[in-house]
Amino acid sequence: MYIIAHRGSSSAAPENTIAAFDLAVQQGADYIELDVQLTMDQHVAVIHDDTVDRTSNGSGLVKGYTLDRLKKLDAGSWFHSQYANERIPTLQEILERYSQRVGILIEIKHPKRQIGIEKAVVDIINRFAYSRHIMVQSFDANALQRVKAYAPSLRTAFIIKPSAFKLTKRKLAEYSSFADCLNMKKTMINRWWIDRIHSFGMDVFIWTVKDQKTADRMKTYHIDGVVTDHPPFFLKEK
Ligand code: G3P
Ligand code: CA
């Protein structure tokens, strides 16, 4: 079971920063998970929200910033003053730093409001020798279909919300045409669904584990990956 550090090791360091990703690697995570948004000048920035307000000292939409201006923001002090030097990374920087060291699960955020982001992400990934260990995920099926059209061998994960959880055989067959993995909310998990998803050739990931008790429960399932804010919940026993 892959341990996937959600926005890096985000319980202990500011999410989606080098500090959080370095910590996840040190802790022995198998993958880092991160979120991407386009800047005004079409660079792919690593940030969860579509505004910079919550996770930096700036304000306004990410797409209202050029990369130069975005890079001036402090992306760590909101979490703790010791992280004041953290900056919002680009996807290119992350792949340069980590693609040979750890798996990378890239989530495309709000694709309907970010025209062209799928192609921009695939173009960056293509600069690296990608393998099973770089994946793209989204809540948006159309975005993943576009990713597969640009890069058929790039692995993808479809993130499923409970409201969409009527996994009929027809739906699973459809999902398996553009997704290599279903990433399900932890409240949706049961053994029957796990087996059924596997029978359609897809892996099962679970998001997002934030406590030891849930982590221990997840260890009893035959799942392929678990997204967590705190990798040590799982790695103590490694
Ligand atoms: O891996 C799934 C998870 O990252 C989706 O939720 O809001 O944390 O990006 P969010
Ligand atoms: Ca995410």
Coordinates of C-alpha atoms and ligand atoms in Angstrom, one line a residue:
M1 CA 0.0 0.0 0.0
Y2 CA 1.5 3.3 -1.1
I3 CA 1.7 6.1 1.5
I4 CA 0.8 9.3 -0.2
A5 CA 1.6 12.5 1.6
H6 CA -1.3 14.9 1.2
R7 CA 0.0 18.3 0.0
G8 CA 3.3 17.0 1.4
S9 CA 3.5 16.1 5.1
S10 CA 0.9 18.8 5.7
S11 CA 0.1 18.2 9.4
A12 CA 3.7 19.2 10.3
A13 CA 4.7 21.8 7.6
P14 CA 2.9 24.3 5.4
E15 CA 1.0 22.4 2.6
N16 CA 2.3 22.3 -0.9
T17 CA 5.7 23.7 -0.1
I18 CA 9.2 22.3 -0.4
A19 CA 9.3 22.0 3.4
A20 CA 6.2 19.8 3.4
F21 CA 7.5 17.7 0.5
D22 CA 11.0 17.3 1.9
L23 CA 9.6 16.2 5.2
A24 CA 7.4 13.6 3.5
V25 CA 10.4 12.2 1.7
Q26 CA 12.4 12.1 4.9
Q27 CA 9.5 10.3 6.6
G28 CA 9.6 7.6 3.9
A29 CA 6.3 8.4 2.0
D30 CA 6.0 6.6 -1.3
Y31 CA 4.3 9.6 -3.1
I32 CA 3.8 13.3 -2.5
E33 CA 0.3 14.6 -3.5
L34 CA 0.1 18.2 -4.7
D35 CA -2.5 20.6 -6.3
V36 CA -1.9 22.8 -9.4
Q37 CA -3.3 26.1 -10.7
L38 CA -2.4 28.3 -13.6
T39 CA -0.9 31.7 -13.1
M40 CA -1.9 34.7 -15.2
D41 CA 1.1 34.0 -17.5
Q42 CA 0.2 30.3 -17.8
H43 CA 2.8 28.8 -15.5
V44 CA 1.7 25.8 -13.4
A45 CA 1.9 26.7 -9.8
V46 CA 1.6 24.3 -6.8
I47 CA -1.2 25.6 -4.6
H48 CA -4.5 24.1 -3.5
D49 CA -7.0 27.0 -3.4
D50 CA -7.8 29.2 -6.4
T51 CA -6.8 32.2 -4.3
V52 CA -3.6 32.8 -2.4
D53 CA -5.3 34.2 0.7
R54 CA -5.4 31.1 3.0
T55 CA -1.8 29.8 2.4
S56 CA 0.2 33.0 1.9
N57 CA 0.6 36.6 2.9
G58 CA -1.0 37.8 -0.3
S59 CA -4.6 38.1 -1.5
G60 CA -6.6 37.5 -4.7
L61 CA -6.9 34.8 -7.4
V62 CA -3.8 32.8 -8.4
K63 CA -4.7 33.5 -12.0
G64 CA -4.5 37.2 -11.1
Y65 CA -0.8 36.8 -10.4
T66 CA 2.2 36.5 -12.8
L67 CA 4.7 33.8 -11.6
D68 CA 7.2 36.6 -10.7
R69 CA 4.6 38.2 -8.3
L70 CA 3.5 34.8 -7.0
K71 CA 7.1 33.9 -6.1
K72 CA 7.4 37.0 -3.9
L73 CA 4.7 35.7 -1.5
D74 CA 5.5 34.1 1.8
A75 CA 3.8 30.7 1.7
G76 CA 4.9 29.5 5.1
S77 CA 4.3 32.1 7.9
W78 CA 0.6 31.4 8.0
F79 CA 1.6 28.0 9.3
H80 CA 4.5 28.9 11.6
S81 CA 7.0 31.8 11.6
Q82 CA 9.9 29.2 11.1
Y83 CA 8.6 28.7 7.5
A84 CA 8.7 32.4 6.5
N85 CA 11.1 31.6 3.6
E86 CA 8.8 29.1 1.9
R87 CA 7.7 30.1 -1.6
I88 CA 4.9 28.7 -3.8
P89 CA 6.7 26.1 -6.0
T90 CA 6.0 25.5 -9.7
L91 CA 5.3 22.0 -11.0
Q92 CA 8.5 22.1 -13.0
E93 CA 10.5 22.8 -9.8
I94 CA 8.8 19.9 -8.0
L95 CA 9.5 17.4 -10.8
E96 CA 13.1 18.6 -11.0
R97 CA 13.6 18.1 -7.3
Y98 CA 11.6 14.9 -6.6
S99 CA 10.9 12.9 -9.8
Q100 CA 13.8 10.6 -9.2
R101 CA 13.2 10.3 -5.4
V102 CA 9.5 9.8 -4.8
G103 CA 6.2 9.2 -6.6
I104 CA 4.2 12.3 -7.5
L105 CA 0.4 12.5 -7.6
I106 CA -0.6 15.8 -9.3
E107 CA -4.2 17.0 -8.8
I108 CA -5.6 19.3 -11.4
K109 CA -7.8 21.8 -9.6
H110 CA -10.9 23.5 -11.1
P111 CA -10.2 22.5 -14.7
K112 CA -13.3 24.2 -16.0
R113 CA -11.9 27.6 -14.8
Q114 CA -8.4 26.8 -16.1
I115 CA -8.6 26.3 -19.8
G116 CA -5.5 24.5 -21.1
I117 CA -4.2 23.3 -17.7
E118 CA -4.3 19.6 -18.7
K119 CA -2.0 20.2 -21.7
A120 CA 0.3 22.5 -19.6
V121 CA 0.7 19.8 -17.0
V122 CA 1.3 17.0 -19.5
D123 CA 3.9 19.2 -21.4
I124 CA 5.8 19.7 -18.1
I125 CA 5.6 16.0 -17.2
N126 CA 6.9 15.1 -20.7
R127 CA 10.1 16.9 -20.0
F128 CA 10.9 14.2 -17.4
A129 CA 11.2 10.5 -18.0
Y130 CA 7.9 9.7 -16.5
S131 CA 7.0 6.3 -15.1
R132 CA 4.3 4.6 -13.1
H133 CA 5.3 7.0 -10.4
I134 CA 4.1 10.2 -11.8
M135 CA 0.3 10.3 -11.8
V136 CA -2.4 12.9 -12.5
Q137 CA -5.7 13.0 -10.6
S138 CA -8.9 15.1 -10.7
F139 CA -12.5 15.2 -9.5
D140 CA -13.3 16.0 -13.2
A141 CA -13.7 13.1 -15.6
N142 CA -13.4 15.4 -18.7
A143 CA -10.0 16.7 -17.4
L144 CA -8.7 13.2 -17.1
Q145 CA -10.0 12.2 -20.5
R146 CA -8.0 15.1 -21.9
V147 CA -4.9 14.1 -20.0
K148 CA -5.2 10.5 -21.4
A149 CA -5.7 11.9 -25.0
Y150 CA -2.4 13.9 -24.6
A151 CA -0.5 11.1 -22.8
P152 CA -2.1 7.7 -23.0
S153 CA 0.5 5.9 -20.9
L154 CA 0.4 8.5 -18.1
R155 CA -1.4 7.1 -15.1
T156 CA -4.5 8.8 -13.8
A157 CA -6.7 8.7 -10.7
F158 CA -10.3 9.7 -10.7
I159 CA -11.3 11.2 -7.3
I160 CA -14.7 10.1 -6.2
K161 CA -17.1 12.0 -3.9
P162 CA -19.7 10.1 -1.9
S163 CA -22.4 11.9 -3.8
A164 CA -21.2 10.2 -7.0
F165 CA -20.9 6.8 -5.4
K166 CA -23.3 4.7 -7.4
L167 CA -20.6 2.6 -8.9
T168 CA -22.5 0.5 -11.3
K169 CA -20.7 -1.9 -13.7
R170 CA -21.4 0.5 -16.5
K171 CA -19.8 3.4 -14.6
L172 CA -16.8 1.4 -13.6
A173 CA -16.3 0.3 -17.2
E174 CA -16.5 4.0 -18.3
Y175 CA -14.1 5.1 -15.5
S176 CA -11.6 2.4 -16.4
S177 CA -11.4 3.9 -20.0
F178 CA -9.7 7.0 -18.6
A179 CA -8.6 6.2 -15.0
D180 CA -6.0 3.7 -13.7
C181 CA -7.1 4.3 -10.2
L182 CA -10.2 5.4 -8.2
N183 CA -9.4 7.6 -5.3
M184 CA -12.3 7.3 -2.9
K185 CA -13.2 9.3 0.2
K186 CA -12.4 7.3 3.3
T187 CA -16.1 7.1 4.4
M188 CA -16.9 5.2 1.2
I189 CA -14.7 2.2 1.7
N190 CA -15.9 -1.3 1.9
R191 CA -14.4 -4.6 0.9
W192 CA -17.1 -5.4 -1.8
W193 CA -16.3 -2.1 -3.6
I194 CA -12.6 -2.6 -3.4
D195 CA -12.9 -6.0 -5.0
R196 CA -15.2 -4.7 -7.7
I197 CA -13.0 -1.8 -8.6
H198 CA -10.0 -4.2 -8.8
S199 CA -12.0 -6.5 -11.0
F200 CA -12.2 -3.6 -13.5
G201 CA -8.4 -3.3 -13.5
M202 CA -8.2 -0.1 -11.5
D203 CA -6.3 0.5 -8.3
V204 CA -8.0 1.9 -5.2
F205 CA -6.7 4.9 -3.2
I206 CA -8.3 6.4 -0.2
W207 CA -8.4 10.1 0.8
T208 CA -7.6 11.7 3.4
V209 CA -6.5 10.0 6.6
K210 CA -6.0 12.5 9.5
D211 CA -5.9 10.3 12.6
Q212 CA -4.2 7.1 13.9
K213 CA -7.5 5.2 14.4
T214 CA -8.6 5.6 10.8
A215 CA -5.1 4.8 9.7
D216 CA -5.2 1.5 11.6
R217 CA -8.5 0.7 10.0
M218 CA -7.2 1.4 6.5
K219 CA -4.4 -1.1 7.1
T220 CA -7.0 -3.9 7.3
Y221 CA -8.2 -3.3 3.7
H222 CA -6.7 -4.5 0.5
I223 CA -6.1 -1.0 -0.9
D224 CA -3.3 0.2 -3.1
G225 CA -2.7 3.7 -1.7
V226 CA -3.7 6.0 1.1
V227 CA -3.6 9.7 1.1
T228 CA -2.7 11.2 4.5
D229 CA -1.6 14.5 6.1
H230 CA 0.6 12.5 8.5
P231 CA 2.7 9.7 6.9
P232 CA 4.1 8.5 10.3
F233 CA 0.6 7.0 11.1
F234 CA 1.5 4.3 8.5
L235 CA 5.3 4.3 8.4
K236 CA 6.1 3.4 12.0
E237 CA 5.6 -0.2 11.2
K238 CA 7.7 -0.3 8.0
Ligands
G3P1 O1 -6.3 13.0 -3.0 C1 -7.5 13.6 -2.8 C2 -7.5 15.0 -2.2 O2 -6.3 15.6 -2.4 C3 -8.7 15.8 -2.7 O3 -9.0 16.8 -1.8 O4 -9.2 19.2 -1.4 O5 -7.3 18.0 -0.4 O6 -7.4 18.5 -2.8 P1 -8.2 18.2 -1.6
CA2 CA -5.4 17.5 -3.6

